Amino acid sequence: MINDAVRLPDPHTRGFRFALEDSFNQIGTVQVQQKQSLTKHRTELTKMQGRLLNRYLGGTIDEPTYQANQPTSNHNSLYPIRPLTRRLSCSCC
């Protein structure tokens, strides 16, 4: 029994383990890139909203134009699709 516990895995098991580790590393990389992209997008959106407000307050644009360009609470660029981790957690979602 002790010999079975110390036994090295066969090549198929090792190959599967390496493939699985590589897949999880790739998922982690994608998640980091996605988070950076969303952070950049939110920052750009905040700056755009600030410029829009400044133009409205400065009289460069009128109220209907300002209101038309203001995002609503369910605006897609403020609330992106579900995070990658939730989408990868199971195949049923």
JSON list of C-alpha atoms in Angstrom, two decimals:
[
{"chain": "A", "resi": 1, "resn": "MET", "atom": "CA", "xyz": [0.00, 0.00, 0.00]},
{"chain": "A", "resi": 2, "resn": "ILE", "atom": "CA", "xyz": [2.77, 2.43, 0.83]},
{"chain": "A", "resi": 3, "resn": "ASN", "atom": "CA", "xyz": [4.44, 1.67, -2.49]},
{"chain": "A", "resi": 4, "resn": "ASP", "atom": "CA", "xyz": [1.20, 2.57, -4.30]},
{"chain": "A", "resi": 5, "resn": "ALA", "atom": "CA", "xyz": [1.03, 5.95, -2.54]},
{"chain": "A", "resi": 6, "resn": "VAL", "atom": "CA", "xyz": [4.62, 6.82, -3.50]},
{"chain": "A", "resi": 7, "resn": "ARG", "atom": "CA", "xyz": [4.31, 5.57, -7.06]},
{"chain": "A", "resi": 8, "resn": "LEU", "atom": "CA", "xyz": [4.83, 8.21, -9.77]},
{"chain": "A", "resi": 9, "resn": "PRO", "atom": "CA", "xyz": [1.82, 8.86, -11.99]},
{"chain": "A", "resi": 10, "resn": "ASP", "atom": "CA", "xyz": [1.79, 7.36, -15.45]},
{"chain": "A", "resi": 11, "resn": "PRO", "atom": "CA", "xyz": [2.45, 9.61, -18.48]},
{"chain": "A", "resi": 12, "resn": "HIS", "atom": "CA", "xyz": [-1.26, 10.06, -19.25]},
{"chain": "A", "resi": 13, "resn": "THR", "atom": "CA", "xyz": [-1.97, 11.33, -15.75]},
{"chain": "A", "resi": 14, "resn": "ARG", "atom": "CA", "xyz": [0.98, 13.72, -15.89]},
{"chain": "A", "resi": 15, "resn": "GLY", "atom": "CA", "xyz": [-0.07, 14.97, -19.33]},
{"chain": "A", "resi": 16, "resn": "PHE", "atom": "CA", "xyz": [-3.59, 15.55, -18.11]},
{"chain": "A", "resi": 17, "resn": "ARG", "atom": "CA", "xyz": [-2.32, 17.37, -15.01]},
{"chain": "A", "resi": 18, "resn": "PHE", "atom": "CA", "xyz": [-0.06, 19.63, -17.09]},
{"chain": "A", "resi": 19, "resn": "ALA", "atom": "CA", "xyz": [-2.88, 20.40, -19.53]},
{"chain": "A", "resi": 20, "resn": "LEU", "atom": "CA", "xyz": [-5.21, 21.20, -16.64]},
{"chain": "A", "resi": 21, "resn": "GLU", "atom": "CA", "xyz": [-2.64, 23.47, -14.96]},
{"chain": "A", "resi": 22, "resn": "ASP", "atom": "CA", "xyz": [-1.99, 25.25, -18.26]},
{"chain": "A", "resi": 23, "resn": "SER", "atom": "CA", "xyz": [-5.71, 25.81, -18.78]},
{"chain": "A", "resi": 24, "resn": "PHE", "atom": "CA", "xyz": [-6.12, 27.32, -15.33]},
{"chain": "A", "resi": 25, "resn": "ASN", "atom": "CA", "xyz": [-3.08, 29.54, -15.87]},
{"chain": "A", "resi": 26, "resn": "GLN", "atom": "CA", "xyz": [-4.60, 30.78, -19.13]},
{"chain": "A", "resi": 27, "resn": "ILE", "atom": "CA", "xyz": [-7.92, 31.47, -17.40]},
{"chain": "A", "resi": 28, "resn": "GLY", "atom": "CA", "xyz": [-6.08, 33.48, -14.75]},
{"chain": "A", "resi": 29, "resn": "THR", "atom": "CA", "xyz": [-4.28, 35.49, -17.43]},
{"chain": "A", "resi": 30, "resn": "VAL", "atom": "CA", "xyz": [-7.54, 36.20, -19.25]},
{"chain": "A", "resi": 31, "resn": "GLN", "atom": "CA", "xyz": [-9.19, 37.29, -16.00]},
{"chain": "A", "resi": 32, "resn": "VAL", "atom": "CA", "xyz": [-6.35, 39.73, -15.24]},
{"chain": "A", "resi": 33, "resn": "GLN", "atom": "CA", "xyz": [-6.54, 41.16, -18.77]},
{"chain": "A", "resi": 34, "resn": "GLN", "atom": "CA", "xyz": [-10.33, 41.46, -18.53]},
{"chain": "A", "resi": 35, "resn": "LYS", "atom": "CA", "xyz": [-10.11, 43.25, -15.18]},
{"chain": "A", "resi": 36, "resn": "GLN", "atom": "CA", "xyz": [-7.51, 45.68, -16.54]},
{"chain": "A", "resi": 37, "resn": "SER", "atom": "CA", "xyz": [-9.63, 46.35, -19.61]},
{"chain": "A", "resi": 38, "resn": "LEU", "atom": "CA", "xyz": [-12.77, 46.99, -17.56]},
{"chain": "A", "resi": 39, "resn": "THR", "atom": "CA", "xyz": [-10.89, 49.28, -15.18]},
{"chain": "A", "resi": 40, "resn": "LYS", "atom": "CA", "xyz": [-9.54, 51.26, -18.12]},
{"chain": "A", "resi": 41, "resn": "HIS", "atom": "CA", "xyz": [-13.00, 51.42, -19.68]},
{"chain": "A", "resi": 42, "resn": "ARG", "atom": "CA", "xyz": [-14.58, 52.69, -16.45]},
{"chain": "A", "resi": 43, "resn": "THR", "atom": "CA", "xyz": [-11.85, 55.33, -16.09]},
{"chain": "A", "resi": 44, "resn": "GLU", "atom": "CA", "xyz": [-12.40, 56.52, -19.66]},
{"chain": "A", "resi": 45, "resn": "LEU", "atom": "CA", "xyz": [-16.16, 56.60, -19.12]},
{"chain": "A", "resi": 46, "resn": "THR", "atom": "CA", "xyz": [-15.74, 58.66, -15.94]},
{"chain": "A", "resi": 47, "resn": "LYS", "atom": "CA", "xyz": [-13.52, 61.14, -17.80]},
{"chain": "A", "resi": 48, "resn": "MET", "atom": "CA", "xyz": [-16.04, 61.38, -20.65]},
{"chain": "A", "resi": 49, "resn": "GLN", "atom": "CA", "xyz": [-18.85, 62.04, -18.18]},
{"chain": "A", "resi": 50, "resn": "GLY", "atom": "CA", "xyz": [-16.76, 64.78, -16.56]},
{"chain": "A", "resi": 51, "resn": "ARG", "atom": "CA", "xyz": [-16.11, 66.43, -19.92]},
{"chain": "A", "resi": 52, "resn": "LEU", "atom": "CA", "xyz": [-19.81, 66.19, -20.79]},
{"chain": "A", "resi": 53, "resn": "LEU", "atom": "CA", "xyz": [-20.79, 67.81, -17.49]},
{"chain": "A", "resi": 54, "resn": "ASN", "atom": "CA", "xyz": [-18.22, 70.57, -17.96]},
{"chain": "A", "resi": 55, "resn": "ARG", "atom": "CA", "xyz": [-19.56, 71.31, -21.45]},
{"chain": "A", "resi": 56, "resn": "TYR", "atom": "CA", "xyz": [-23.11, 71.41, -20.13]},
{"chain": "A", "resi": 57, "resn": "LEU", "atom": "CA", "xyz": [-22.18, 73.70, -17.23]},
{"chain": "A", "resi": 58, "resn": "GLY", "atom": "CA", "xyz": [-20.13, 75.88, -19.58]},
{"chain": "A", "resi": 59, "resn": "GLY", "atom": "CA", "xyz": [-23.09, 76.29, -21.91]},
{"chain": "A", "resi": 60, "resn": "THR", "atom": "CA", "xyz": [-21.48, 74.52, -24.86]},
{"chain": "A", "resi": 61, "resn": "ILE", "atom": "CA", "xyz": [-24.26, 71.92, -25.04]},
{"chain": "A", "resi": 62, "resn": "ASP", "atom": "CA", "xyz": [-27.93, 72.16, -24.12]},
{"chain": "A", "resi": 63, "resn": "GLU", "atom": "CA", "xyz": [-29.85, 70.07, -21.58]},
{"chain": "A", "resi": 64, "resn": "PRO", "atom": "CA", "xyz": [-31.47, 67.62, -24.06]},
{"chain": "A", "resi": 65, "resn": "THR", "atom": "CA", "xyz": [-28.03, 66.80, -25.49]},
{"chain": "A", "resi": 66, "resn": "TYR", "atom": "CA", "xyz": [-26.62, 66.39, -21.99]},
{"chain": "A", "resi": 67, "resn": "GLN", "atom": "CA", "xyz": [-29.49, 64.12, -20.92]},
{"chain": "A", "resi": 68, "resn": "ALA", "atom": "CA", "xyz": [-29.26, 62.05, -24.11]},
{"chain": "A", "resi": 69, "resn": "ASN", "atom": "CA", "xyz": [-25.59, 61.34, -23.46]},
{"chain": "A", "resi": 70, "resn": "GLN", "atom": "CA", "xyz": [-25.91, 60.53, -19.75]},
{"chain": "A", "resi": 71, "resn": "PRO", "atom": "CA", "xyz": [-25.81, 56.78, -19.08]},
{"chain": "A", "resi": 72, "resn": "THR", "atom": "CA", "xyz": [-28.73, 55.26, -17.20]},
{"chain": "A", "resi": 73, "resn": "SER", "atom": "CA", "xyz": [-28.31, 52.89, -14.26]},
{"chain": "A", "resi": 74, "resn": "ASN", "atom": "CA", "xyz": [-28.53, 49.86, -16.56]},
{"chain": "A", "resi": 75, "resn": "HIS", "atom": "CA", "xyz": [-26.17, 51.24, -19.22]},
{"chain": "A", "resi": 76, "resn": "ASN", "atom": "CA", "xyz": [-24.11, 48.41, -20.71]},
{"chain": "A", "resi": 77, "resn": "SER", "atom": "CA", "xyz": [-20.80, 50.21, -20.50]},
{"chain": "A", "resi": 78, "resn": "LEU", "atom": "CA", "xyz": [-21.20, 50.78, -16.76]},
{"chain": "A", "resi": 79, "resn": "TYR", "atom": "CA", "xyz": [-22.34, 47.26, -15.97]},
{"chain": "A", "resi": 80, "resn": "PRO", "atom": "CA", "xyz": [-20.50, 44.80, -18.22]},
{"chain": "A", "resi": 81, "resn": "ILE", "atom": "CA", "xyz": [-21.52, 41.19, -18.76]},
{"chain": "A", "resi": 82, "resn": "ARG", "atom": "CA", "xyz": [-21.04, 38.68, -15.98]},
{"chain": "A", "resi": 83, "resn": "PRO", "atom": "CA", "xyz": [-17.44, 38.20, -14.94]},
{"chain": "A", "resi": 84, "resn": "LEU", "atom": "CA", "xyz": [-15.50, 35.40, -16.58]},
{"chain": "A", "resi": 85, "resn": "THR", "atom": "CA", "xyz": [-15.29, 33.43, -13.34]},
{"chain": "A", "resi": 86, "resn": "ARG", "atom": "CA", "xyz": [-19.06, 33.08, -13.13]},
{"chain": "A", "resi": 87, "resn": "ARG", "atom": "CA", "xyz": [-19.32, 32.08, -16.79]},
{"chain": "A", "resi": 88, "resn": "LEU", "atom": "CA", "xyz": [-16.66, 29.39, -16.40]},
{"chain": "A", "resi": 89, "resn": "SER", "atom": "CA", "xyz": [-17.91, 27.96, -13.12]},
{"chain": "A", "resi": 90, "resn": "CYS", "atom": "CA", "xyz": [-20.31, 25.51, -14.74]},
{"chain": "A", "resi": 91, "resn": "SER", "atom": "CA", "xyz": [-21.57, 24.58, -18.17]},
{"chain": "A", "resi": 92, "resn": "CYS", "atom": "CA", "xyz": [-25.23, 25.04, -17.23]},
{"chain": "A", "resi": 93, "resn": "CYS", "atom": "CA", "xyz": [-25.10, 28.88, -16.95]}
]
